[in-house]
Coordinates of C-alpha atoms in Angstrom, one line a residue:
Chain O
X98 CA 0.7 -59.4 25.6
X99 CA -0.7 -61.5 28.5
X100 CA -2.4 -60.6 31.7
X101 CA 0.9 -61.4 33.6
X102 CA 3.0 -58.7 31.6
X103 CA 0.3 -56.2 31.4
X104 CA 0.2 -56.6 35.1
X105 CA 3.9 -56.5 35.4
X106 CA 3.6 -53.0 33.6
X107 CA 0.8 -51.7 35.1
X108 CA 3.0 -52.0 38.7
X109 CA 5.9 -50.4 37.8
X110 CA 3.7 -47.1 36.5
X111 CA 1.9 -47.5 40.3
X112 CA 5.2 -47.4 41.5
X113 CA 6.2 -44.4 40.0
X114 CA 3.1 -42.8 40.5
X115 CA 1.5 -43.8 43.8
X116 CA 3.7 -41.7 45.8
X117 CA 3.3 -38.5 43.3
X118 CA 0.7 -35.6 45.4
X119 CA -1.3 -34.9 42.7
X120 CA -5.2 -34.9 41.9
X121 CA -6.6 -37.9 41.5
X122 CA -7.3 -36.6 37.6
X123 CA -3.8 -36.0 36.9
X124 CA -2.3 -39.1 38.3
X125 CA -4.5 -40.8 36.0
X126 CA -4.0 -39.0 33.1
X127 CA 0.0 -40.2 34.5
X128 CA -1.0 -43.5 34.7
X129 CA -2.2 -43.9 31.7
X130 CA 0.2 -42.3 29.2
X131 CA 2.9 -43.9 31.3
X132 CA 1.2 -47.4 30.6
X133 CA 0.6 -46.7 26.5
X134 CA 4.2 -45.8 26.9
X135 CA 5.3 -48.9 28.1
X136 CA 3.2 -51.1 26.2
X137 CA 4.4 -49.7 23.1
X138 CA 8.0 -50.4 24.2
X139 CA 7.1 -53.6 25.4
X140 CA 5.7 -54.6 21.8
X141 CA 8.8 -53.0 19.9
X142 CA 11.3 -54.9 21.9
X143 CA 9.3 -58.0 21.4
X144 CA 9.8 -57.5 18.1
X145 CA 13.7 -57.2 18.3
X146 CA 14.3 -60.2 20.7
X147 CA 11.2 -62.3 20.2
X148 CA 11.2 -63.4 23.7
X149 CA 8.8 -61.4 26.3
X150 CA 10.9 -62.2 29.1
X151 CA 13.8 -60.4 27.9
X152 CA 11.9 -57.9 26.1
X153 CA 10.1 -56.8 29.6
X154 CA 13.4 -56.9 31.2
X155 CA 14.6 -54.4 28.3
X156 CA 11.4 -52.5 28.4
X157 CA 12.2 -52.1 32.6
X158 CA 15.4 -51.2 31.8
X159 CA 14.8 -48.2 29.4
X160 CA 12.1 -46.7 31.6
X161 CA 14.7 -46.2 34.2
X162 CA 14.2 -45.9 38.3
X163 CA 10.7 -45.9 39.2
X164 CA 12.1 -43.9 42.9
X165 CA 13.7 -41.8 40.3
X166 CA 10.8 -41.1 37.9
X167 CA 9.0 -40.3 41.0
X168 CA 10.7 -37.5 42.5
X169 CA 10.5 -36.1 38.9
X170 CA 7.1 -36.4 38.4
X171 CA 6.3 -34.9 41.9
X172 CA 8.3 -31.9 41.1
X173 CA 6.4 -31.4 37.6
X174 CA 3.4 -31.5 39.9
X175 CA 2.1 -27.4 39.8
X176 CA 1.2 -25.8 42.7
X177 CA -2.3 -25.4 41.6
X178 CA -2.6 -29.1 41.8
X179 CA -1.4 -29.9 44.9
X180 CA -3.1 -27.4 46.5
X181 CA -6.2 -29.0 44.8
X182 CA -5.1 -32.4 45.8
X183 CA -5.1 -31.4 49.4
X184 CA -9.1 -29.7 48.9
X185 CA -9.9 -33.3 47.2
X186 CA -8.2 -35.1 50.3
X187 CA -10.8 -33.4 52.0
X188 CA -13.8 -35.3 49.1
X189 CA -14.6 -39.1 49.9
X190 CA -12.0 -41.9 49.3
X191 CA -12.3 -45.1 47.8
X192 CA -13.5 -47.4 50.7
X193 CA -14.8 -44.7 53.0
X194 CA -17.5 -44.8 54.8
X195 CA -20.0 -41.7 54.8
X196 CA -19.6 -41.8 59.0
X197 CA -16.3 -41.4 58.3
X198 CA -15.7 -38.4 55.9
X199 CA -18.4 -36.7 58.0
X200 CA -16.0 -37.3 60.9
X201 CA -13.2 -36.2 58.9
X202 CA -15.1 -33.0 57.7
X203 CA -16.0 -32.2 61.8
X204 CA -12.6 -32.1 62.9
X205 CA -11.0 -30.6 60.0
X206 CA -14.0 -27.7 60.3
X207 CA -13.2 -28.2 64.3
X208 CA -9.3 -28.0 63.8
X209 CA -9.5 -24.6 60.6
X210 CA -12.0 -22.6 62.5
X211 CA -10.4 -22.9 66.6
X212 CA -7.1 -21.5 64.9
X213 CA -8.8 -18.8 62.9
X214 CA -10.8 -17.8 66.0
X215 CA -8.0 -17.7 68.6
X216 CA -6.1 -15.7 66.0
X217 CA -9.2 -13.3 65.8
X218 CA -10.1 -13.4 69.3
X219 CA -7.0 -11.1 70.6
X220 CA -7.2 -9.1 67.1
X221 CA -10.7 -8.2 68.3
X222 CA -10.3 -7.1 71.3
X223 CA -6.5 -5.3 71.0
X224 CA -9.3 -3.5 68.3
X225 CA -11.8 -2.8 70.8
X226 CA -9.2 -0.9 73.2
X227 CA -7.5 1.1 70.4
X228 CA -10.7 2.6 68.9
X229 CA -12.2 3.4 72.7
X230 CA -10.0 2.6 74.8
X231 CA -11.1 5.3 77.9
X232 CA -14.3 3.1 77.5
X233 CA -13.1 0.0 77.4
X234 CA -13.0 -2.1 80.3
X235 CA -12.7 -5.7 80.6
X236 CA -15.3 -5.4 83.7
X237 CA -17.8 -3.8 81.6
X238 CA -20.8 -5.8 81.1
X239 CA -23.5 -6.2 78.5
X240 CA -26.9 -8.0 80.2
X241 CA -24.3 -9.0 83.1
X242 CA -21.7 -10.2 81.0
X243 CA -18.0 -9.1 80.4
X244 CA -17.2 -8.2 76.9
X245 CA -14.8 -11.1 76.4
X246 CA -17.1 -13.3 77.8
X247 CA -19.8 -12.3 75.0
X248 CA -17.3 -13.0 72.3
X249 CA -16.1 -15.9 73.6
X250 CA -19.8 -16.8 73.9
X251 CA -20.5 -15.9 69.9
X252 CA -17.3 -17.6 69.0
X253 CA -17.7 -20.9 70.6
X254 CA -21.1 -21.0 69.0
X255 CA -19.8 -20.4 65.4
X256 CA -17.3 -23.1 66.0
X257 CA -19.6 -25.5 66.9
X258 CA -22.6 -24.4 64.6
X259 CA -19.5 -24.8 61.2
X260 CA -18.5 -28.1 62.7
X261 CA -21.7 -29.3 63.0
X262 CA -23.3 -27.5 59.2
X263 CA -20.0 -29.6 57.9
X264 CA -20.9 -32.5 59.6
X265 CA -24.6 -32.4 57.9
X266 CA -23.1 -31.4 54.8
X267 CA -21.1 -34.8 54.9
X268 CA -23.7 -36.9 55.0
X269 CA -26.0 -34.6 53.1
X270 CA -23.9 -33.9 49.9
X271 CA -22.7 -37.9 49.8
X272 CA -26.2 -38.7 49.1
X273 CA -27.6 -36.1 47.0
X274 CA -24.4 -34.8 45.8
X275 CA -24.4 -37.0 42.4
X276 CA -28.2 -36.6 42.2
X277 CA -27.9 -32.9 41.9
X278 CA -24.7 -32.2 40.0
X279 CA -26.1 -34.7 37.4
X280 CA -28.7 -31.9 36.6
X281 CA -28.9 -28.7 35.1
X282 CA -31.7 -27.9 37.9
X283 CA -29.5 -29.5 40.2
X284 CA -26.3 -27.5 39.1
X285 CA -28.0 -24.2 39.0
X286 CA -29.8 -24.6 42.6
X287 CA -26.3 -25.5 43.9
X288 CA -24.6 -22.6 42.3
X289 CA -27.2 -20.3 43.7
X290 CA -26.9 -21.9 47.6
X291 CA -22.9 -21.2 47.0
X292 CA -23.6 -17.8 45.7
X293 CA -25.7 -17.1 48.7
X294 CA -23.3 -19.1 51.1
X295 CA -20.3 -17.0 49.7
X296 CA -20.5 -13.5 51.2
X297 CA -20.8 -15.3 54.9
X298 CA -17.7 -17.4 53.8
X299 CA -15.8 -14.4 52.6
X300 CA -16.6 -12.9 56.4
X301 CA -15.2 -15.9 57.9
X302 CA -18.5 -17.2 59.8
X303 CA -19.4 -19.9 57.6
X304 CA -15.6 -20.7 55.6
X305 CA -14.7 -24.0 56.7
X306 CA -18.2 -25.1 55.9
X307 CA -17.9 -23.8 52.2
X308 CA -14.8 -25.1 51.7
X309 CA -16.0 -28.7 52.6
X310 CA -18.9 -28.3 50.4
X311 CA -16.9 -26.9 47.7
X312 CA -14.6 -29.7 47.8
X313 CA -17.4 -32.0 47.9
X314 CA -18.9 -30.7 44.6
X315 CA -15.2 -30.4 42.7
X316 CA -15.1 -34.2 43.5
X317 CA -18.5 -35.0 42.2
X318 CA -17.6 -33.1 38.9
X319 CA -14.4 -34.4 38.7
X320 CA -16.0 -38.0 39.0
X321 CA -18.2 -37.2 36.7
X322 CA -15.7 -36.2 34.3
X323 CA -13.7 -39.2 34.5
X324 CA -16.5 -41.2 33.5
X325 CA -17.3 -39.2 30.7
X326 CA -13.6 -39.4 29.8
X327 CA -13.3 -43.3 30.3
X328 CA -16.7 -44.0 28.6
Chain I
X188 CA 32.0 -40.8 20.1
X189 CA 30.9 -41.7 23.8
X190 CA 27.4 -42.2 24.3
X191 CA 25.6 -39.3 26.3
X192 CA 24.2 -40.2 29.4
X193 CA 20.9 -39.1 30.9
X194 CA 22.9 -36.9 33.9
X195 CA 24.7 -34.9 31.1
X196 CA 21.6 -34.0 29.6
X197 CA 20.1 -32.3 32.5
X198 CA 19.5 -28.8 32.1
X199 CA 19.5 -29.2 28.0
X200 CA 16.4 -31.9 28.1
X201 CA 13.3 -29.6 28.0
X202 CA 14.9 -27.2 24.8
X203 CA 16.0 -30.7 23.2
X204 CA 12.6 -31.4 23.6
X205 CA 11.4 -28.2 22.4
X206 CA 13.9 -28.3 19.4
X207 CA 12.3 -32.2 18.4
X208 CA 8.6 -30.6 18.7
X209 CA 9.6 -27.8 15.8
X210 CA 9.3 -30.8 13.6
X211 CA 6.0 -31.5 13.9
X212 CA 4.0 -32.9 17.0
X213 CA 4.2 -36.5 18.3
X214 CA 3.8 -38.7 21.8
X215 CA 6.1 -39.7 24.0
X216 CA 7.7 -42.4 22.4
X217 CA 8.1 -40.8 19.0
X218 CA 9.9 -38.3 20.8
X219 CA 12.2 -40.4 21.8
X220 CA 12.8 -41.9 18.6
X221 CA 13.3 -38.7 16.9
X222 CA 15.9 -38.4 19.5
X223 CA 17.6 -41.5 19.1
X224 CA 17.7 -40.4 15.0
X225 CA 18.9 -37.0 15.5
X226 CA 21.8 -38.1 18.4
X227 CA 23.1 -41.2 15.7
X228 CA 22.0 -43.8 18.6
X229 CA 24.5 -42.1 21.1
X230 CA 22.0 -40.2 23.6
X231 CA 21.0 -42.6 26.8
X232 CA 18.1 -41.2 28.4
X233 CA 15.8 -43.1 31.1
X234 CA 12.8 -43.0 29.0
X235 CA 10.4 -42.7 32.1
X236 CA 12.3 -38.7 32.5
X237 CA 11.0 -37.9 29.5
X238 CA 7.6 -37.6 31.1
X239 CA 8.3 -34.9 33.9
X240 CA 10.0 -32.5 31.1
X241 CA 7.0 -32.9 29.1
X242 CA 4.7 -31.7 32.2
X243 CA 7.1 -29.2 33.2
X244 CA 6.3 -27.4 29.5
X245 CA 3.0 -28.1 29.5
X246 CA 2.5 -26.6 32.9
X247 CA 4.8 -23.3 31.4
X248 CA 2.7 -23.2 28.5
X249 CA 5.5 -24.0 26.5
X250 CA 3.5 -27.1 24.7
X251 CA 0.7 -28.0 24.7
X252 CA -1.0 -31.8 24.6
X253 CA -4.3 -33.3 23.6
X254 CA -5.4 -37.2 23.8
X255 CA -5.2 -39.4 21.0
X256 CA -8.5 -40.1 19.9
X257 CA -8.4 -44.1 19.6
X258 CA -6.2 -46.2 22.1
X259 CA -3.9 -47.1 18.9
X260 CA -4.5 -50.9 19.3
X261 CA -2.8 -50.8 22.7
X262 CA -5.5 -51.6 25.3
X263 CA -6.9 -48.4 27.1
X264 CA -4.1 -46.7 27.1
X265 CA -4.5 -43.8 24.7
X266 CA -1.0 -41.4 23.6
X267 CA -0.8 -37.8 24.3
X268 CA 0.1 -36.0 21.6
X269 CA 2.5 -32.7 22.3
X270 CA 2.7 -29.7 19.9
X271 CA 4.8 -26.7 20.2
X272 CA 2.8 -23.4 21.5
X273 CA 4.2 -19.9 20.2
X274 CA 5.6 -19.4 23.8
X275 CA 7.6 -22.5 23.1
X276 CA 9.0 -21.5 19.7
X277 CA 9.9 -17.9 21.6
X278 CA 11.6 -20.0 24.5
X279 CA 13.1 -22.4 22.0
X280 CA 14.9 -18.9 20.2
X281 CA 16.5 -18.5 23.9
X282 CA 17.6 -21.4 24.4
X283 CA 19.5 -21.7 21.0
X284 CA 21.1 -18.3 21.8
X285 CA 21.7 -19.3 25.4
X286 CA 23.5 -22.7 24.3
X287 CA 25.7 -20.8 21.8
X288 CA 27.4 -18.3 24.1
X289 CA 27.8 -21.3 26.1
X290 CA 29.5 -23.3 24.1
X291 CA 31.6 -20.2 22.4
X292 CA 32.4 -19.4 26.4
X293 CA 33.1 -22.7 28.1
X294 CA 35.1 -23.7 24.5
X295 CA 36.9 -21.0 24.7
X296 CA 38.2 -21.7 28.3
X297 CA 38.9 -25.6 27.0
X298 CA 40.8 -24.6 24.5
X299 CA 38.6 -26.4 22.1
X300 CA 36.1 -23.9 19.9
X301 CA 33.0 -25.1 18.6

């Protein structure tokens, strides 16, 4: 088979597969049992008509639609996986720049935690006025200030403490990240800063932070994984 | 006989598929052969839908797949190899069962009994 044909092949699996929302794993595992799969039916029909031409003409014929194939193969997608594709759209793409991603992380931290804080803002305060509500008074003050404007206070500085921890943890993790998943010390420490990082995210103050740095590490294992795999 | 078109097999692919696995474990393409062998040449399927069933029962836990050790002279690419999990066989069971009263039912109404 020449480079021609094993191109030829090799871009009708990407156009089966490129549009598929799926981990960056699975579509290759895709790609590449989708490829052996051709090339093997390339060589048999070689065999039969001795001419590569027609035989990658046959070989495109058997496999079918590649629009097809790809509606398929999204819905054979799990929902596990997708939902992990979306946490590894969050991990650095080929090409990106480490400004970028850190960008990317600041207003996906910026956009998660404003929702989840002016959903909790009203929950807070309807909770405020049930439990007490003879004391409750939106005029009451604490050191001068109004209730609400305390929370909004504390809440505006989460927000912009998470975007900015995310921001760090960007440019941080893309640096060391590699550095300390590649050793046991490394993994261990990193467990441990998770472990401690978890309760906070389970409260809500720190989430969208951990779920960046999670992300970041899934895609440093995953990476790490594929080169084992490919090696 | 007519030859049996990929559409017609919708809905039956993944316990054919399950039914082919009983006979031992194989990739993709020997799948298809054993297939071909077993439908005398007459079933048409897109080769490339073969692939989706096999995920769907993997992702069920009906089979289960490991990697080929050696890229089989191809370059790269290795084969997955699929085997049959007990959940499969137990699924397989159903489906035979399922197909029968099927066929006894809808033959029945055709006027033409299995």
């Amino acid at each position: 088979m020449n480079d021609a044909t094993l191109q030829e092949l090799k871009t009708i699996v990407e156009q089966s597969v490129w549009p598929i929302r799926a981990t960056m794993v699975r579509k290759r595992q895709i790609r590449e049992e989708l490829l052996g799969h051709l090339m093997a039916t390339f060589e048999e029909e070689v065999q039969r008509v001795g001419d590569e031409r027609t035989a990658l003409d046959v070989t495109k014929k058997r496999f079918g639609n590649r629009n097809e194939l790809a509606k398929d193969l999204q819905r054979s997608v799990g929902w596990r996986d997708q939902w992990r594709s979306v946490l590894e759209s969050l991990g650095r793409q080929p090409g990106e720049s480490v400004w970028h991603l850190a960008l990317k992380h600041f207003l996906f931290t910026l956009l998660i935690y404003s929702t989840a804080m002016l959903v909790a803002l009203p929950l807070v305060l309807a909770l405020l006025i049930l439990r007490a509500p003879a004391r409750f008074d939106m005029a009451v003050t604490l050191d001068g200030h109004s209730v609400t404007t305390v929370l909004i206070d504390v809440i505006v500085k989460l927000v912009l403490f998470n975007t900015a921890l995310s921001f760090l943890l960007a440019l941080v993790m893309n640096r060391i990240g590699p550095v300390v998943v590649g050793s046991r010390l490394g993994r261990i420490s990193l467990s441990v800063l998770l472990g401690l990082v978890l309760p906070f995210a389970l409260t809500g103050l720190f989430a969208p932070a951990a779920i960046v740095l999670f992300s970041m590490v899934r895609q440093v294992r995953q990476e790490r994984q594929h080169r084992k795999d490919w090696a | 006989m007519k030859p049996i078109h990929g559409d017609k097999l919708r809905g039956h692919l993944e316990t054919i598929i399950l039914s082919v696995l009983e006979r031992g474990e194989a990739h993709g393409l020997e799948i298809l052969r054993r297939l071909d062998a077993a439908g005398c040449g007459l079933l048409h399927l897109k080769e490339g839908s073969l692939y989706p069933a096999l995920y769907r029962l993997e992702e069920a836990g009906r089979i289960e797949a490991t990697w080929e050790e050696e890229p089989h002279g191809r370059r790269g690419a290795r084969r997955r190899i699929y085997r049959l999990t007990a959940k499969g066989k137990r699924e397989l069971a159903k489906g035979r069962e399922e197909w029968s009263s099927f066929v006894q039912i809808i033959g029945g109404i055709l006027g033409a009994p299995a």
